[in-house]
CSV table of C-alpha atoms and ligand atoms in Angstrom, one decimal:
chain,number,residue,atom,x,y,z
A,24,MET,CA,0.0,0.0,0.0
A,25,SER,CA,1.4,3.4,-0.9
A,26,GLU,CA,1.9,6.0,1.8
A,27,GLU,CA,-0.9,8.1,0.4
A,28,THR,CA,-3.4,5.2,0.2
A,29,ALA,CA,-2.7,4.6,3.9
A,30,PHE,CA,-3.5,8.3,4.7
A,31,LEU,CA,-6.7,8.1,2.8
A,32,GLN,CA,-7.8,4.9,4.4
A,33,ALA,CA,-7.1,6.3,7.8
A,34,ILE,CA,-9.2,9.4,7.0
A,35,ARG,CA,-12.0,7.3,5.6
A,36,ALA,CA,-12.0,5.1,8.7
A,37,ASN,CA,-12.1,8.1,11.1
A,38,PRO,CA,-13.3,11.2,9.3
A,39,ASP,CA,-13.5,13.3,12.5
A,40,ASP,CA,-9.9,12.8,13.4
A,41,ASP,CA,-8.2,16.1,12.7
A,42,THR,CA,-4.7,15.0,13.6
A,43,THR,CA,-4.4,12.5,10.7
A,44,ARG,CA,-5.7,15.1,8.3
A,45,LEU,CA,-3.1,17.6,9.5
A,46,VAL,CA,-0.3,15.1,9.1
A,47,TYR,CA,-1.6,14.3,5.6
A,48,ALA,CA,-1.7,18.0,4.8
A,49,ASP,CA,2.0,18.3,5.9
A,50,TRP,CA,2.9,15.3,3.8
A,51,LEU,CA,1.2,16.9,0.7
A,52,ASP,CA,2.9,20.3,1.4
A,53,GLU,CA,6.3,18.6,1.5
A,54,ARG,CA,5.6,17.4,-2.0
A,55,ASP,CA,4.3,20.8,-3.2
A,56,ASP,CA,0.9,19.3,-3.7
A,57,VAL,CA,-1.8,21.9,-3.7
A,58,ARG,CA,-4.2,19.4,-2.1
A,59,GLY,CA,-2.5,20.1,1.2
A,60,GLN,CA,-4.1,23.5,1.1
A,61,VAL,CA,-7.5,21.9,0.4
A,62,VAL,CA,-7.2,19.6,3.4
A,63,ARG,CA,-6.3,22.6,5.7
A,64,LEU,CA,-9.0,24.9,4.3
A,65,HIS,CA,-11.6,22.1,4.7
A,66,LEU,CA,-10.5,21.6,8.3
A,67,ALA,CA,-10.6,25.4,9.0
A,68,LEU,CA,-14.1,25.7,7.6
A,69,ARG,CA,-15.5,22.8,9.6
A,70,SER,CA,-14.0,24.3,12.7
A,71,VAL,CA,-15.3,27.8,12.5
A,72,ALA,CA,-18.8,29.0,13.3
A,73,PRO,CA,-21.4,28.8,10.5
A,74,ASP,CA,-22.0,32.6,10.8
A,75,HIS,CA,-18.3,33.5,10.9
A,76,VAL,CA,-17.4,36.7,9.1
A,77,HIS,CA,-14.7,35.0,6.9
A,78,ARG,CA,-16.6,31.9,6.1
A,79,VAL,CA,-17.8,33.2,2.8
A,80,ALA,CA,-14.3,34.1,1.6
A,81,GLY,CA,-12.9,30.8,2.9
A,82,GLU,CA,-15.7,28.8,1.1
A,83,HIS,CA,-14.9,30.6,-2.1
A,84,GLU,CA,-11.2,29.9,-1.8
A,85,LEU,CA,-11.9,26.3,-1.2
A,86,SER,CA,-14.2,26.2,-4.2
A,87,LEU,CA,-11.4,27.4,-6.5
A,88,PHE,CA,-8.9,24.9,-5.1
A,89,ARG,CA,-11.4,22.1,-5.5
A,90,LYS,CA,-11.7,22.6,-9.3
A,91,GLY,CA,-10.2,19.8,-11.3
A,92,LEU,CA,-9.6,17.5,-8.3
A,93,SER,CA,-10.8,13.9,-8.5
A,94,HIS,CA,-14.2,13.2,-7.1
A,95,GLU,CA,-12.9,10.1,-5.5
A,96,TRP,CA,-10.3,12.0,-3.5
A,97,LEU,CA,-12.8,14.8,-2.6
A,98,THR,CA,-15.3,12.2,-1.3
A,99,VAL,CA,-12.7,11.0,1.2
A,100,ILE,CA,-11.7,14.5,2.3
A,101,GLU,CA,-15.3,16.0,2.3
A,102,PRO,CA,-17.6,13.1,3.3
A,103,GLU,CA,-20.3,15.6,4.1
A,104,ARG,CA,-20.4,16.5,0.4
A,105,SER,CA,-20.1,13.0,-1.0
A,106,HIS,CA,-23.7,13.1,-2.3
A,107,LEU,CA,-22.7,15.9,-4.6
A,108,TYR,CA,-20.0,13.8,-6.3
A,109,GLU,CA,-22.5,11.1,-7.3
A,110,THR,CA,-24.1,10.9,-10.7
A,111,PRO,CA,-26.8,12.0,-10.6
A,112,VAL,CA,-26.3,14.3,-7.6
A,113,ARG,CA,-28.2,12.8,-4.7
A,114,PRO,CA,-30.2,15.2,-2.5
A,115,VAL,CA,-29.4,14.5,1.1
A,116,TYR,CA,-31.7,14.6,4.1
A,117,CYS,CA,-31.0,16.0,7.5
A,118,LYS,CA,-30.1,13.5,10.2
A,119,CYS,CA,-29.6,16.1,13.0
A,120,PHE,CA,-32.7,15.1,14.9
A,121,PRO,CA,-32.8,11.3,14.9
A,122,GLY,CA,-36.4,10.5,15.7
A,123,LEU,CA,-38.4,12.8,17.9
A,124,TYR,CA,-36.8,13.9,21.1
A,125,ASP,CA,-38.5,12.8,24.3
A,126,PRO,CA,-39.4,16.0,26.2
A,127,GLN,CA,-38.3,14.4,29.4
A,128,PRO,CA,-35.5,12.1,28.5
A,129,LYS,CA,-34.2,9.5,31.0
A,130,GLN,CA,-30.8,9.5,29.3
A,131,LYS,CA,-28.6,12.3,28.3
A,132,VAL,CA,-29.6,13.9,25.0
A,133,PRO,CA,-26.9,13.6,22.4
A,134,PRO,CA,-25.5,17.0,21.3
A,135,VAL,CA,-26.5,18.4,17.9
A,136,GLU,CA,-23.9,20.2,15.7
A,137,PHE,CA,-24.3,22.8,13.0
A,138,HIS,CA,-24.4,21.6,9.4
A,139,ILE,CA,-20.8,22.1,8.1
A,140,GLU,CA,-21.2,21.8,4.3
A,141,PRO,CA,-19.5,24.7,2.6
A,142,GLN,CA,-21.1,26.3,-0.3
A,143,ASP,CA,-19.4,25.5,-3.6
A,144,THR,CA,-19.3,28.9,-5.3
A,145,GLU,CA,-18.0,27.5,-8.5
A,146,CYS,CA,-21.0,25.2,-9.3
A,147,GLU,CA,-23.5,26.3,-12.0
A,148,PRO,CA,-26.7,26.4,-9.7
A,149,TRP,CA,-24.8,28.8,-7.4
A,150,LYS,CA,-23.7,31.1,-10.2
A,151,ARG,CA,-27.2,31.2,-11.6
A,152,LEU,CA,-28.6,32.1,-8.2
A,153,CYS,CA,-26.1,35.0,-7.9
A,154,ASP,CA,-27.2,36.2,-11.3
A,155,LEU,CA,-30.8,36.0,-10.3
A,156,VAL,CA,-30.2,38.2,-7.3
A,157,GLU,CA,-28.5,40.8,-9.5
A,158,GLU,CA,-31.4,40.7,-11.9
A,159,ALA,CA,-34.0,41.0,-9.1
A,160,ALA,CA,-32.0,43.9,-7.6
A,161,VAL,CA,-32.2,45.8,-10.9
A,162,ASP,CA,-35.8,45.1,-11.9
A,163,GLY,CA,-37.0,45.8,-8.4
A,164,ARG,CA,-39.4,42.8,-8.3
A,165,GLU,CA,-41.5,42.3,-5.2
A,166,GLU,CA,-41.5,38.5,-5.1
A,167,PHE,CA,-38.2,36.6,-5.2
A,168,ALA,CA,-38.5,32.8,-5.7
A,169,PRO,CA,-35.0,31.8,-6.8
A,170,LEU,CA,-35.6,28.1,-6.5
A,171,ARG,CA,-38.7,28.0,-8.6
A,172,GLY,CA,-38.2,25.6,-11.5
A,173,VAL,CA,-34.8,24.5,-10.1
A,174,THR,CA,-34.4,20.7,-10.1
A,175,SER,CA,-33.8,18.8,-6.8
A,176,GLU,CA,-30.3,17.9,-8.0
A,177,GLU,CA,-29.6,21.6,-8.5
A,178,ARG,CA,-31.2,22.6,-5.2
A,179,ALA,CA,-28.9,20.1,-3.4
A,180,GLN,CA,-26.0,22.2,-4.4
A,181,ILE,CA,-27.2,25.3,-2.8
A,182,VAL,CA,-26.8,25.4,1.0
A,183,THR,CA,-26.9,29.2,1.7
A,184,LEU,CA,-27.9,32.4,0.0
A,185,PRO,CA,-25.4,35.0,-1.4
A,186,GLN,CA,-24.7,38.0,0.8
A,187,THR,CA,-26.0,40.1,-2.1
A,188,ILE,CA,-29.6,39.4,-1.0
A,189,GLY,CA,-29.1,42.5,1.0
A,190,LYS,CA,-29.6,44.4,-2.3
A,191,LEU,CA,-33.2,43.1,-2.6
A,192,THR,CA,-34.7,46.0,-0.8
A,193,LYS,CA,-37.9,46.0,-3.0
A,194,VAL,CA,-38.7,42.3,-2.4
A,195,LYS,CA,-41.8,41.8,-0.2
A,196,HIS,CA,-42.0,38.0,-0.5
A,197,LEU,CA,-39.0,35.7,-0.2
A,198,LEU,CA,-40.0,32.2,-1.3
A,199,LEU,CA,-37.5,29.3,-0.6
A,200,TYR,CA,-39.9,26.4,-0.6
A,201,GLY,CA,-38.2,23.0,-0.4
A,202,SER,CA,-34.7,24.3,-0.3
A,203,HIS,CA,-31.6,22.4,0.9
A,204,LEU,CA,-30.4,25.5,2.7
A,205,VAL,CA,-28.5,25.1,6.0
A,206,ARG,CA,-28.0,28.8,6.8
A,207,ILE,CA,-29.2,32.2,5.8
A,208,PRO,CA,-26.7,35.1,5.8
A,209,PRO,CA,-27.2,38.1,8.2
A,210,GLU,CA,-27.7,40.3,5.1
A,211,ILE,CA,-31.3,39.2,5.1
A,212,GLY,CA,-31.7,42.0,7.7
A,213,GLU,CA,-31.1,44.5,4.8
A,214,MET,CA,-34.2,43.4,3.0
A,215,THR,CA,-36.2,46.1,4.7
A,216,ASN,CA,-39.4,45.7,2.6
A,217,LEU,CA,-39.7,42.0,3.4
A,218,GLU,CA,-43.3,41.3,4.4
A,219,LYS,CA,-43.6,37.6,3.8
A,220,PHE,CA,-41.0,34.8,4.3
A,221,THR,CA,-41.6,31.3,3.1
A,222,PRO,CA,-38.8,28.9,3.7
A,223,TYR,CA,-41.4,26.1,4.2
A,224,THR,CA,-40.1,22.5,4.0
A,225,SER,CA,-36.5,23.6,4.2
A,226,TYR,CA,-35.9,20.8,6.7
A,227,ARG,CA,-32.2,21.5,7.1
A,228,LEU,CA,-32.7,25.1,8.1
A,229,HIS,CA,-32.6,24.9,11.9
A,230,TRP,CA,-31.8,28.5,12.9
A,231,TYR,CA,-31.8,32.1,11.7
A,232,PRO,CA,-29.5,35.1,12.1
A,233,TYR,CA,-30.7,37.6,14.7
A,234,GLU,CA,-30.4,40.2,11.9
A,235,ILE,CA,-33.7,39.0,10.5
A,236,THR,CA,-35.4,41.0,13.2
A,237,ARG,CA,-34.4,44.2,11.3
A,238,CYS,CA,-37.0,43.4,8.7
A,239,LYS,CA,-39.6,45.5,10.4
A,240,ASN,CA,-42.3,44.9,7.9
A,241,LEU,CA,-42.1,41.1,8.2
A,242,ARG,CA,-45.6,40.0,9.2
A,243,ASP,CA,-46.1,36.6,7.7
A,244,SER,CA,-43.9,33.5,7.7
A,245,THR,CA,-44.3,29.9,6.9
A,246,VAL,CA,-41.5,28.0,8.6
A,247,SER,CA,-41.3,24.2,9.1
A,248,THR,CA,-41.0,24.6,12.9
A,249,ARG,CA,-40.3,20.9,13.4
A,250,ALA,CA,-36.9,21.6,11.9
A,251,LEU,CA,-36.0,24.3,14.4
A,252,TYR,CA,-33.6,24.0,17.3
A,253,GLY,CA,-35.7,24.2,20.5
A,254,ASN,CA,-38.8,23.3,18.5
A,255,ARG,CA,-41.9,23.5,20.7
A,256,ASN,CA,-43.0,19.9,20.3
A,257,TYR,CA,-39.8,17.8,20.1
A,258,HIS,CA,-37.4,20.0,22.1
A,259,PRO,CA,-34.2,19.2,20.2
A,260,PRO,CA,-31.2,20.8,21.9
A,261,PHE,CA,-29.3,23.8,20.5
A,262,PRO,CA,-25.7,23.4,19.3
A,263,ARG,CA,-23.3,24.6,21.8
A,264,LEU,CA,-21.8,28.0,20.9
A,265,GLU,CA,-18.1,27.9,21.5
A,266,PRO,CA,-16.2,31.2,21.2
A,267,GLY,CA,-16.0,30.8,17.4
A,268,MET,CA,-14.9,27.2,17.2
A,269,HIS,CA,-16.7,23.9,17.5
A,270,ALA,CA,-15.7,21.8,20.5
A,271,GLY,CA,-12.9,19.3,20.0
A,272,ARG,CA,-11.7,20.7,16.7
A,273,VAL,CA,-8.1,21.6,15.8
A,274,GLU,CA,-6.4,24.7,17.3
A,275,PRO,CA,-7.1,27.8,15.3
A,276,THR,CA,-3.4,28.6,15.0
A,277,GLU,CA,-2.8,25.5,12.9
A,278,LEU,CA,-5.3,26.6,10.3
A,279,PRO,CA,-4.8,28.8,7.2
A,280,LEU,CA,-7.9,30.9,7.3
A,281,LYS,CA,-7.7,34.6,8.1
A,282,CYS,CA,-10.8,34.0,10.2
A,283,THR,CA,-8.9,32.0,12.8
A,284,LYS,CA,-7.3,35.2,14.0
A,285,PRO,CA,-9.3,36.4,17.0
A,286,ASP,CA,-9.4,40.1,16.1
A,287,THR,CA,-11.4,39.9,12.8
A,288,VAL,CA,-13.9,42.7,12.4
A,289,ARG,CA,-17.6,42.1,12.0
A,290,ARG,CA,-20.8,44.0,12.7
A,291,CYS,CA,-22.8,43.5,15.9
A,292,SER,CA,-26.1,41.7,15.4
A,293,VAL,CA,-27.7,44.1,17.8
A,294,CYS,CA,-26.2,47.6,17.4
A,295,ASP,CA,-24.7,47.1,13.9
A,296,ARG,CA,-21.4,48.7,14.9
A,297,PRO,CA,-18.2,47.1,13.7
A,298,PHE,CA,-16.3,45.4,16.4
A,299,LYS,CA,-13.2,43.2,16.9
A,300,ASP,CA,-14.8,39.8,17.0
A,301,GLN,CA,-13.5,37.9,20.0
A,302,ARG,CA,-16.6,35.7,19.6
A,303,GLN,CA,-17.4,36.1,23.3
A,304,HIS,CA,-20.9,37.4,23.0
A,305,ARG,CA,-22.6,34.8,20.9
A,306,VAL,CA,-26.0,33.6,22.2
A,307,TRP,CA,-29.2,31.9,21.3
A,308,ILE,CA,-32.5,33.6,21.8
A,309,SER,CA,-36.0,32.3,20.8
A,310,LEU,CA,-38.1,35.2,19.5
A,311,ARG,CA,-41.3,35.6,17.6
A,312,VAL,CA,-40.5,36.7,14.0
A,313,ALA,CA,-43.7,37.2,11.9
A,314,THR,CA,-45.8,34.1,12.4
A,315,ASP,CA,-43.2,31.9,14.0
A,316,VAL,CA,-41.0,31.7,17.1
A,317,LEU,CA,-37.5,31.2,15.7
A,318,PRO,CA,-34.2,30.3,17.3
A,319,LEU,CA,-31.9,33.3,16.5
A,320,LEU,CA,-28.2,33.4,16.6
A,321,VAL,CA,-26.9,36.6,18.1
A,322,ASN,CA,-23.3,37.7,17.5
A,323,ALA,CA,-23.0,40.8,19.7
A,324,CYS,CA,-20.2,43.3,20.4
A,325,SER,CA,-20.6,43.5,24.2
A,326,ASP,CA,-22.5,42.5,27.3
A,327,GLU,CA,-24.4,45.7,26.9
A,328,CYS,CA,-25.8,44.6,23.6
A,329,ILE,CA,-26.7,41.2,25.0
A,330,GLY,CA,-28.5,43.1,27.7
A,331,ARG,CA,-30.5,45.1,25.1
A,332,LEU,CA,-32.0,42.0,23.6
A,333,PRO,CA,-35.8,41.7,23.9
A,334,THR,CA,-37.6,39.3,26.2
A,335,PRO,CA,-37.7,35.8,24.6
A,336,ALA,CA,-41.0,34.5,23.4
A,337,LYS,CA,-43.6,33.4,25.9
A,338,HIS,CA,-43.3,29.7,26.9
A,339,TYR,CA,-39.7,29.5,25.6
A,340,LEU,CA,-36.5,29.8,27.5
A,341,GLN,CA,-36.7,33.2,29.2
A,342,VAL,CA,-32.9,33.7,29.0
A,343,THR,CA,-30.3,33.9,26.3
A,344,HIS,CA,-28.0,30.9,26.4
A,345,ARG,CA,-25.0,29.3,24.6
A,346,GLY,CA,-26.8,26.0,23.9
A,347,ASP,CA,-25.9,22.7,25.2
A,348,PRO,CA,-27.6,19.3,25.2
A,349,ASP,CA,-28.8,20.3,28.7
A,350,VAL,CA,-30.2,23.6,27.8
A,351,ARG,CA,-33.7,22.9,26.4
A,352,GLN,CA,-37.0,24.6,26.0
A,353,PRO,CA,-39.4,24.3,28.9
A,354,HIS,CA,-41.5,21.2,28.6
A,355,THR,CA,-45.0,21.5,27.2
A,356,THR,CA,-46.5,20.2,30.3
A,357,GLN,CA,-44.8,22.8,32.5
A,358,ALA,CA,-45.4,25.7,30.2
A,359,GLY,CA,-48.9,26.5,31.4
A,360,SER,CA,-52.0,25.0,33.0
A,361,ARG,CA,-54.0,24.7,29.7
A,362,GLY,CA,-54.1,21.5,27.9
A,363,ASP,CA,-52.0,22.6,25.0
A,364,PRO,CA,-50.5,26.0,25.8
A,365,TRP,CA,-48.7,26.1,22.4
A,366,GLU,CA,-51.8,26.2,20.4
A,367,SER,CA,-52.9,29.7,21.5
A,368,ASP,CA,-50.2,31.4,23.3
A,369,GLY,CA,-51.7,34.8,22.6
A,370,GLU,CA,-48.8,36.4,20.9
B,420,ZN,ZN1,-29.9,19.1,10.2
B,421,ZN,ZN1,-23.4,45.9,19.7
């Protein structure tokens, strides 16, 4: 067996082991093989938060490196994208919430993790989506339904929306029915005329950026609430918010992304002022947004801005928190004296 085959076998056998990947990256670097950079970038992106300020640039960089590499190799390095290397591309279904959670579990609830798939910014469906956003920004349309007429194979290749959606200031209805999205960028908060939001049956979309609360005209939403962290019926836990990194991942100093430096600048989810992101003030809050109570991820500049957050929705956790298998929404049975307090919570 060649040395390289041994590395790939070890990674395939234990895809979560960062150390083997780093040793393999060094081995590739020593041979001036550009794939060493791919391995490191992939590690970096799976280590940083999904809402990280440099994620977009990092994913674009990775997309460029990925071009022309063998699908067989990429499948080993990026098992979370393996369905995209099949012919035809296979849509993938979320496995975050295995079965329905028992509201009062006897055993410890397993932790959930964010979806880590990076967006391939070099694939055709993504490029078409970006063009559509530009078109819509120019023609000032009021309904934006970028996935209408898009095949399920093509949808599977779109896991987020471009930051340019912030230009869609005339759009009143954003329709994302049946998407494969795993995150929405904070720029959605710039869609100031948004009245109606329909991400219905986007079953991999488990959370939203706090910035969505800036859409002051938003009145109507159709969200598949069973897919939400802290959902009112099944009470799945929230992913734990580490200061920027996922638990148990490689040390940031070993990674090539700019984003691993702790002093990157981003804008506060609450006051919108730029601040040096130490990732110390990231919290979850459950708030009513239009028709639904959504789990919102706040990335704030300070304790003061955390303190300025509104009171969480009635019957939901009444505090902001950093998530954890042990931090869960109040049980239905404890939430009120009525038979089903969720049905008419009067908000
Ligand atoms: Zn999921
Ligand atoms: Zn702030």
